[in-house]
């Protein structure tokens, strides 16, 4: 029986550091740390993963767990809102396990304090009840990975407990094309390879966006009963996603540029026309335009 190709880009993912593309500085740091851990038979160091969304922080965290052949516990920072949530997470880990807290800057400040105290003391101190003395529960020797888009949203004492700071940068078009080629081969998808740089150039240096556009191209091809992704499918996918030009400008960016075409405007005026909060415009819309020199300040 012929095996059918996978239908989703996330049906496969890297399982080893050697499979990761780009991020040369991060991979060098991680490779050295992994070698040291294996030589000393110890856990991976507590680490902070810093970078914009979609650059592979969560993927690296899961790959580290595979490389260490250990348990993996992953949560979002905003889901830890009270001590019982944090205690359950920390107590579930065994020696050398990896705990990954994504979007950790969303952790309430009391929870951040509790985490770095637990790391220092290697135990949890539960409050007294009914006049009884506090209870101390030892913790396993686990690894804490903190992923964030805003490292300064974390308390400095918690940042200082991270021996490794892994900084994720945007990918080049060539690196994204290699990511796409690797994924299409893993998925057994047929694609005209000259399309890969074109998809990459429309993806803002972000693997998540590149894979999303690849998935859209595949969706268009299958809707037409075809199995090979061609330039026609890419063009149609860009129309459906409302992406314009080689840079893949979305509707909001296009409208922003049109507004500036009428002359300089204040941020609050632009945000009102776009119907977006000023903070969203300055932190989400403008950074990409600044990176590509379509906008100067």
GROMACS .gro file of C-alpha atoms in nm, residues 17 20 23-34 44-52 55-65 98 100 104 143-151 154 159 161-170:
model
   58
   17UNK     CA    1   1.982   1.996   1.708
   20UNK     CA    2   1.785   2.277   1.293
   23UNK     CA    3   2.022   3.031   1.439
   24UNK     CA    4   2.393   2.949   1.417
   25UNK     CA    5   2.479   3.135   1.738
   26UNK     CA    6   2.202   2.967   1.936
   27UNK     CA    7   2.287   2.623   1.801
   28UNK     CA    8   2.656   2.669   1.888
   29UNK     CA    9   2.564   2.762   2.247
   30UNK     CA   10   2.325   2.469   2.279
   31UNK     CA   11   2.565   2.216   2.125
   32UNK     CA   12   2.844   2.308   2.366
   33UNK     CA   13   2.605   2.295   2.663
   34UNK     CA   14   2.468   1.955   2.555
   44UNK     CA   15   2.091   2.107   3.104
   45UNK     CA   16   2.146   2.457   3.245
   46UNK     CA   17   1.853   2.685   3.321
   47UNK     CA   18   1.810   2.902   3.011
   48UNK     CA   19   1.618   3.197   2.873
   49UNK     CA   20   1.506   3.193   2.509
   50UNK     CA   21   1.453   3.546   2.377
   51UNK     CA   22   1.312   3.653   2.042
   52UNK     CA   23   1.013   3.756   1.834
   55UNK     CA   24   1.135   3.202   1.538
   56UNK     CA   25   1.145   2.852   1.690
   57UNK     CA   26   1.183   2.897   2.067
   58UNK     CA   27   0.925   2.632   2.156
   59UNK     CA   28   1.064   2.400   1.890
   60UNK     CA   29   1.413   2.425   2.036
   61UNK     CA   30   1.278   2.354   2.385
   62UNK     CA   31   1.120   2.027   2.267
   63UNK     CA   32   1.435   1.934   2.071
   64UNK     CA   33   1.644   1.982   2.387
   65UNK     CA   34   1.420   1.740   2.573
   98UNK     CA   35   1.281   2.005   3.124
  100UNK     CA   36   0.936   2.502   2.951
  104UNK     CA   37   0.699   3.369   3.066
  143UNK     CA   38   1.595   2.232   3.396
  144UNK     CA   39   1.390   2.549   3.358
  145UNK     CA   40   1.355   2.702   3.011
  146UNK     CA   41   1.190   3.044   2.992
  147UNK     CA   42   1.073   3.165   2.649
  148UNK     CA   43   0.984   3.530   2.605
  149UNK     CA   44   0.939   3.810   2.357
  150UNK     CA   45   1.004   4.062   2.637
  151UNK     CA   46   1.295   3.961   2.858
  154UNK     CA   47   1.085   3.929   3.392
  159UNK     CA   48   1.674   3.643   3.464
  161UNK     CA   49   1.921   3.245   3.740
  162UNK     CA   50   1.941   3.160   3.368
  163UNK     CA   51   2.298   3.058   3.286
  164UNK     CA   52   2.230   3.058   2.913
  165UNK     CA   53   2.058   3.341   2.726
  166UNK     CA   54   1.968   3.222   2.375
  167UNK     CA   55   1.880   3.511   2.144
  168UNK     CA   56   1.677   3.424   1.835
  169UNK     CA   57   1.727   3.646   1.530
  170UNK     CA   58   1.521   3.674   1.212
   0.00000   0.00000   0.00000
